[in-house]
mmCIF file of C-alpha atoms in Angstrom:
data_model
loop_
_atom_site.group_PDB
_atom_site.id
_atom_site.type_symbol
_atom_site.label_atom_id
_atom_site.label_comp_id
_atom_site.label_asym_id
_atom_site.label_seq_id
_atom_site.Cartn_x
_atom_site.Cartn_y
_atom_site.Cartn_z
ATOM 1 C CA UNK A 1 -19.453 3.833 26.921
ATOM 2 C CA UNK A 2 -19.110 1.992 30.053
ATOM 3 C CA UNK A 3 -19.404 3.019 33.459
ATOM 4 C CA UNK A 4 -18.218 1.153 36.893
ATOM 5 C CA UNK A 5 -20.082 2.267 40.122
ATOM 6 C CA UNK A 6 -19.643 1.531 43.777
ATOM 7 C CA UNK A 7 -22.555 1.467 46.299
ATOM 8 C CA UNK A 8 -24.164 -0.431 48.846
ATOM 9 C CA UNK A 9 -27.154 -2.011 48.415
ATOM 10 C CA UNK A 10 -30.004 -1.682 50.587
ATOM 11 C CA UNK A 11 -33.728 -3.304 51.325
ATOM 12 C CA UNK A 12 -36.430 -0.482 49.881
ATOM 13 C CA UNK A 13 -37.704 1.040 52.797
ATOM 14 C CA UNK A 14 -41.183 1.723 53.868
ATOM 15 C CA UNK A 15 -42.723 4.983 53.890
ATOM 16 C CA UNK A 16 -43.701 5.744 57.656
ATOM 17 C CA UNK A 17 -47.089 7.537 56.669
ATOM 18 C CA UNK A 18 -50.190 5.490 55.710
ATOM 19 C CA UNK A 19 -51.347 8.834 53.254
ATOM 20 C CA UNK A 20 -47.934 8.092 51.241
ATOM 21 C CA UNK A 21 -47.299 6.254 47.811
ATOM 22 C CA UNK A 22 -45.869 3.235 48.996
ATOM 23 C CA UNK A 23 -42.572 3.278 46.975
ATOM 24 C CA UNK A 24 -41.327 0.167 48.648
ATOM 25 C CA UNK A 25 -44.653 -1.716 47.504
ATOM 26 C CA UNK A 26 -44.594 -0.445 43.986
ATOM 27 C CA UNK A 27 -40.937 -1.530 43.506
ATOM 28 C CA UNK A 28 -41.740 -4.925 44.522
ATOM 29 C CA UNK A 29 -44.437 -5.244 42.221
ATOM 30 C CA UNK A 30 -41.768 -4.366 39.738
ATOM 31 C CA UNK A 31 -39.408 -6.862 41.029
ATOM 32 C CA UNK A 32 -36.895 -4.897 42.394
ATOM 33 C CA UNK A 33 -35.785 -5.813 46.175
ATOM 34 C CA UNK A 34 -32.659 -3.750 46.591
ATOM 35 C CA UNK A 35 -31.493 -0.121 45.675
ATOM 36 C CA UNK A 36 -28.258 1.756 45.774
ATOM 37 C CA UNK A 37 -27.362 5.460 45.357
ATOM 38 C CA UNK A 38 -24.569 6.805 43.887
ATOM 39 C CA UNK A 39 -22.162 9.725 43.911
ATOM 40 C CA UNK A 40 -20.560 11.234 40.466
ATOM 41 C CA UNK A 41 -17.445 10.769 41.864
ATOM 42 C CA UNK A 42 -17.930 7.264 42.677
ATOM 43 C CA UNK A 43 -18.787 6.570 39.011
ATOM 44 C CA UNK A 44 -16.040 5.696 36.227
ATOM 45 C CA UNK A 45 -16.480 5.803 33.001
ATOM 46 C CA UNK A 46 -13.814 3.823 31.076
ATOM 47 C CA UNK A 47 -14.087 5.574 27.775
ATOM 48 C CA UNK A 48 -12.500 9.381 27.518
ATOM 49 C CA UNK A 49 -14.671 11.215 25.419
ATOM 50 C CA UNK A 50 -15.043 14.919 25.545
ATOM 51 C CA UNK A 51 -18.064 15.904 28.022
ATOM 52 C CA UNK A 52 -20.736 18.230 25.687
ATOM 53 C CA UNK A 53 -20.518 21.993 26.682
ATOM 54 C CA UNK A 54 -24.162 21.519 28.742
ATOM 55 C CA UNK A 55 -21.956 19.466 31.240
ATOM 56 C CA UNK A 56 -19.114 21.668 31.565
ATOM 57 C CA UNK A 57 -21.776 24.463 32.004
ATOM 58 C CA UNK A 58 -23.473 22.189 34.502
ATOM 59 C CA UNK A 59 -19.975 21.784 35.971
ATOM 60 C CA UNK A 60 -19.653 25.495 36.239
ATOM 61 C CA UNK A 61 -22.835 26.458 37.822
ATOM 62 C CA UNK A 62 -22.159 23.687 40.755
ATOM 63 C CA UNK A 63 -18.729 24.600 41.454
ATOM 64 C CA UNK A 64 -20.406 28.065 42.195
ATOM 65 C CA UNK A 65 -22.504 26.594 44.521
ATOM 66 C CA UNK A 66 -19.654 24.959 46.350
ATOM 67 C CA UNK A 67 -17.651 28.117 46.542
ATOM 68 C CA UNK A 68 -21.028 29.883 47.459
ATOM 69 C CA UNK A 69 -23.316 27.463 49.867
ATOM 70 C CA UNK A 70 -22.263 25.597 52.664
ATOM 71 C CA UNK A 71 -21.976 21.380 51.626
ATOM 72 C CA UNK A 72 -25.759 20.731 53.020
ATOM 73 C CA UNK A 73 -27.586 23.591 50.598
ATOM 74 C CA UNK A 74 -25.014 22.608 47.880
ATOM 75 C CA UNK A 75 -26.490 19.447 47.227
ATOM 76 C CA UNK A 76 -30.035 21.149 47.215
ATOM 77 C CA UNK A 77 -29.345 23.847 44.984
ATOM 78 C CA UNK A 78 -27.641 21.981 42.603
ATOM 79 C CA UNK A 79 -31.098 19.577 42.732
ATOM 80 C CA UNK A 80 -33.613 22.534 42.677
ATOM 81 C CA UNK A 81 -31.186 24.576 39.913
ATOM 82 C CA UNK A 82 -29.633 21.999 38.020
ATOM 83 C CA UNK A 83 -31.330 18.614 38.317
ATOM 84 C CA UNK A 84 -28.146 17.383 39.827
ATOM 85 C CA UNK A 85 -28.771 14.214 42.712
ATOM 86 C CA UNK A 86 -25.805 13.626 42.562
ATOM 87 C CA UNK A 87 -24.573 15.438 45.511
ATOM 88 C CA UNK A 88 -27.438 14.713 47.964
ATOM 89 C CA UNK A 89 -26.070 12.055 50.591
ATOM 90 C CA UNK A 90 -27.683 8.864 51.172
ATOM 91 C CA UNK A 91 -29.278 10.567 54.442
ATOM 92 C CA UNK A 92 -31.051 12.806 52.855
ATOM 93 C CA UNK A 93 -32.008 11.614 50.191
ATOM 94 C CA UNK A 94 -33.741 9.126 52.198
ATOM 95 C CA UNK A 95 -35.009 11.911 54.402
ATOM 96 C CA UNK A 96 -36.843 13.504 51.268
ATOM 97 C CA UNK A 97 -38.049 10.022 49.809
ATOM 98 C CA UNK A 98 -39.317 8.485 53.350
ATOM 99 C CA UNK A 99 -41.183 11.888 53.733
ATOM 100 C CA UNK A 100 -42.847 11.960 50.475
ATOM 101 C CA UNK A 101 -41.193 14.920 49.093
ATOM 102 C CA UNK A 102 -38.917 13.366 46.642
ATOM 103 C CA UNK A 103 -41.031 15.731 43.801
ATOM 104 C CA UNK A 104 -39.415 19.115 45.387
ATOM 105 C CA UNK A 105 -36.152 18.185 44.280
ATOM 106 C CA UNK A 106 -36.794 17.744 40.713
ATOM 107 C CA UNK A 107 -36.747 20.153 37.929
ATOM 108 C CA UNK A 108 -39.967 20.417 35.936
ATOM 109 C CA UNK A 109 -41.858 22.733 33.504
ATOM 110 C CA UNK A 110 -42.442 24.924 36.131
ATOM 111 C CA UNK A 111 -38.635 26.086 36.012
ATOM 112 C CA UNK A 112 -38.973 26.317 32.075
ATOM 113 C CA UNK A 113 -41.879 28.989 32.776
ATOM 114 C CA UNK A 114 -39.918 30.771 35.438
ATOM 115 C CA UNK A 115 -36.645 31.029 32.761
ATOM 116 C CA UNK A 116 -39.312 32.043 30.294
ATOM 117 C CA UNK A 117 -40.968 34.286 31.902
ATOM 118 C CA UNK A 118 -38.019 36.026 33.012
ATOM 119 C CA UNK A 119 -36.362 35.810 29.763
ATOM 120 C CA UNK A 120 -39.539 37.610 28.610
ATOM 121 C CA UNK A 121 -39.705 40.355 31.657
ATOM 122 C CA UNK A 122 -35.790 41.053 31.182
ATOM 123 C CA UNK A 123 -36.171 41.420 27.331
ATOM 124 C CA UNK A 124 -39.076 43.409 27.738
ATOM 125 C CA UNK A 125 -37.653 46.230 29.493
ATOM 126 C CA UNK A 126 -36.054 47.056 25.921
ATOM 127 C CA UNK A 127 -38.528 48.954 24.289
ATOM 128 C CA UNK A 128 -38.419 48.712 20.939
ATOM 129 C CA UNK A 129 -40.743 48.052 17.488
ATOM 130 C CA UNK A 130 -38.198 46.951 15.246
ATOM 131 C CA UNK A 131 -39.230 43.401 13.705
ATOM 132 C CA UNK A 132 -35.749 42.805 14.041
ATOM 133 C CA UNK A 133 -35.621 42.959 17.390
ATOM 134 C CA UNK A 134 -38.984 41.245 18.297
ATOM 135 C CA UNK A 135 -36.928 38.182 16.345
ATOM 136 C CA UNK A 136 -33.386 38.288 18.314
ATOM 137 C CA UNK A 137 -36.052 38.427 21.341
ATOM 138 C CA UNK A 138 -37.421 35.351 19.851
ATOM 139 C CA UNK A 139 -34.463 33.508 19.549
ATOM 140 C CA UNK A 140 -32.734 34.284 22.376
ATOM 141 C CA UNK A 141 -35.661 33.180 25.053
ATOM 142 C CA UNK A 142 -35.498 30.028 22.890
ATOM 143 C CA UNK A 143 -31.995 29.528 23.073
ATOM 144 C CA UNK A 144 -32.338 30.044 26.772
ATOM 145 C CA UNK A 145 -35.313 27.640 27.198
ATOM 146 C CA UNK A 146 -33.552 25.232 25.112
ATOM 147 C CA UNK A 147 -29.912 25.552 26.896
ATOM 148 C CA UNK A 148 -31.749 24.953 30.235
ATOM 149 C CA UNK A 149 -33.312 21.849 28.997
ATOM 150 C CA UNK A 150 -29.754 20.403 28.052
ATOM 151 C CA UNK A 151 -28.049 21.537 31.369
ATOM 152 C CA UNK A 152 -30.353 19.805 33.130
ATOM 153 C CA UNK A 153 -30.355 16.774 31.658
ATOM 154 C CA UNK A 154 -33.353 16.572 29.683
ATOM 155 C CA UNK A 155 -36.171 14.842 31.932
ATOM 156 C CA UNK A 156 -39.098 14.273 29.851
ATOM 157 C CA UNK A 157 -41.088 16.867 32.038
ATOM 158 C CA UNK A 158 -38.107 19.161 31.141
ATOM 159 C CA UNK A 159 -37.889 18.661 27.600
ATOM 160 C CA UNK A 160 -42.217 19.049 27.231
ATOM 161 C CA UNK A 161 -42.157 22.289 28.998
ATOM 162 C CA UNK A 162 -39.765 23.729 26.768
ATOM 163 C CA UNK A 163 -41.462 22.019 23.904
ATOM 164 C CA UNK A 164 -44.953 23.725 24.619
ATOM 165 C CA UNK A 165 -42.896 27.216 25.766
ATOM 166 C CA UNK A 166 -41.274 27.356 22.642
ATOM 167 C CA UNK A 167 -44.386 26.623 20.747
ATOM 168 C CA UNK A 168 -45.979 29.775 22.980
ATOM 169 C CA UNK A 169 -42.969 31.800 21.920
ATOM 170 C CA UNK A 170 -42.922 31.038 18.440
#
């Protein structure tokens, strides 16, 4: 596959607090002098392929948002939820990186506990001793862990949570 973007590239900028990761620094020490973001729907992708159902479910859940959230808490949600950048403007996604709190809009383990906890709690108000159900329980908090990991995109924290929660589970 191939994929042609449009962006403008910037300088890194410098954190404004001396108690900050210096981002800026660290990317220079890598090399890089320049960095651009960039909207899904300023990307093209030259080859048609079918998307995989976790991105038409990804597509779903956003286009709730939209219909749902004003623009602003559209982007964030679908950041918090989803793992989805790609609707956070440039301005605020500097906002979040110059104040050091890039980490909030990532999705870690700690959403794989809440979805498996929850899974658990919601299960759980079945009662019921059948082996056959403790089973279908089984599988279906996995299949939930596991869906959330694709939909989401599969960041390595991502895909470890679920690893170790489905380990737990099993």
């Amino acid at each position: 596959d191939k994929a042609r973007m449009k962006g403008i590239f910037k300088n890194t900028s410098k954190s404004n607090s001396p108690l900050v990761f210096d981002y800026s620094k660290y990317l220079k020490f890598r090399h890089i002098a320049y960095q651009t973001y960039v909207n899904l729907d300023e990307i093209l992708i030259t080859d048609s392929r079918s998307e995989p159902w976790y991105s038409e479910v990804r597509g779903w859940a956003i286009k709730q948002f939209t219909e749902n959230l004003s623009s602003s808490n559209v982007a964030i949600a679908s950041a918090l939820v989803l793992g989805h950048r790609g609707l956070i403007d440039n301005d605020m996604y500097d906002a979040f990186a110059q104040t050091g709190s890039m980490h909030v809009l990532a999705v870690s383990g700690l959403h794989v506990g809440i979805l498996s906890g929850l899974l658990g709690w919601i299960l759980s108000l079945i009662r019921s001793n059948n082996k056959g159900y403790r089973f279908l329980k089984t599988i279906i908090i996995l299949l939930g862990i596991w869906s959330f990991a694709f939909i989401t995109g599969g960041s390595p924290s991502v895909l470890r949570a679920s690893l170790m929660f489905s380990t737990l589970e099993v």
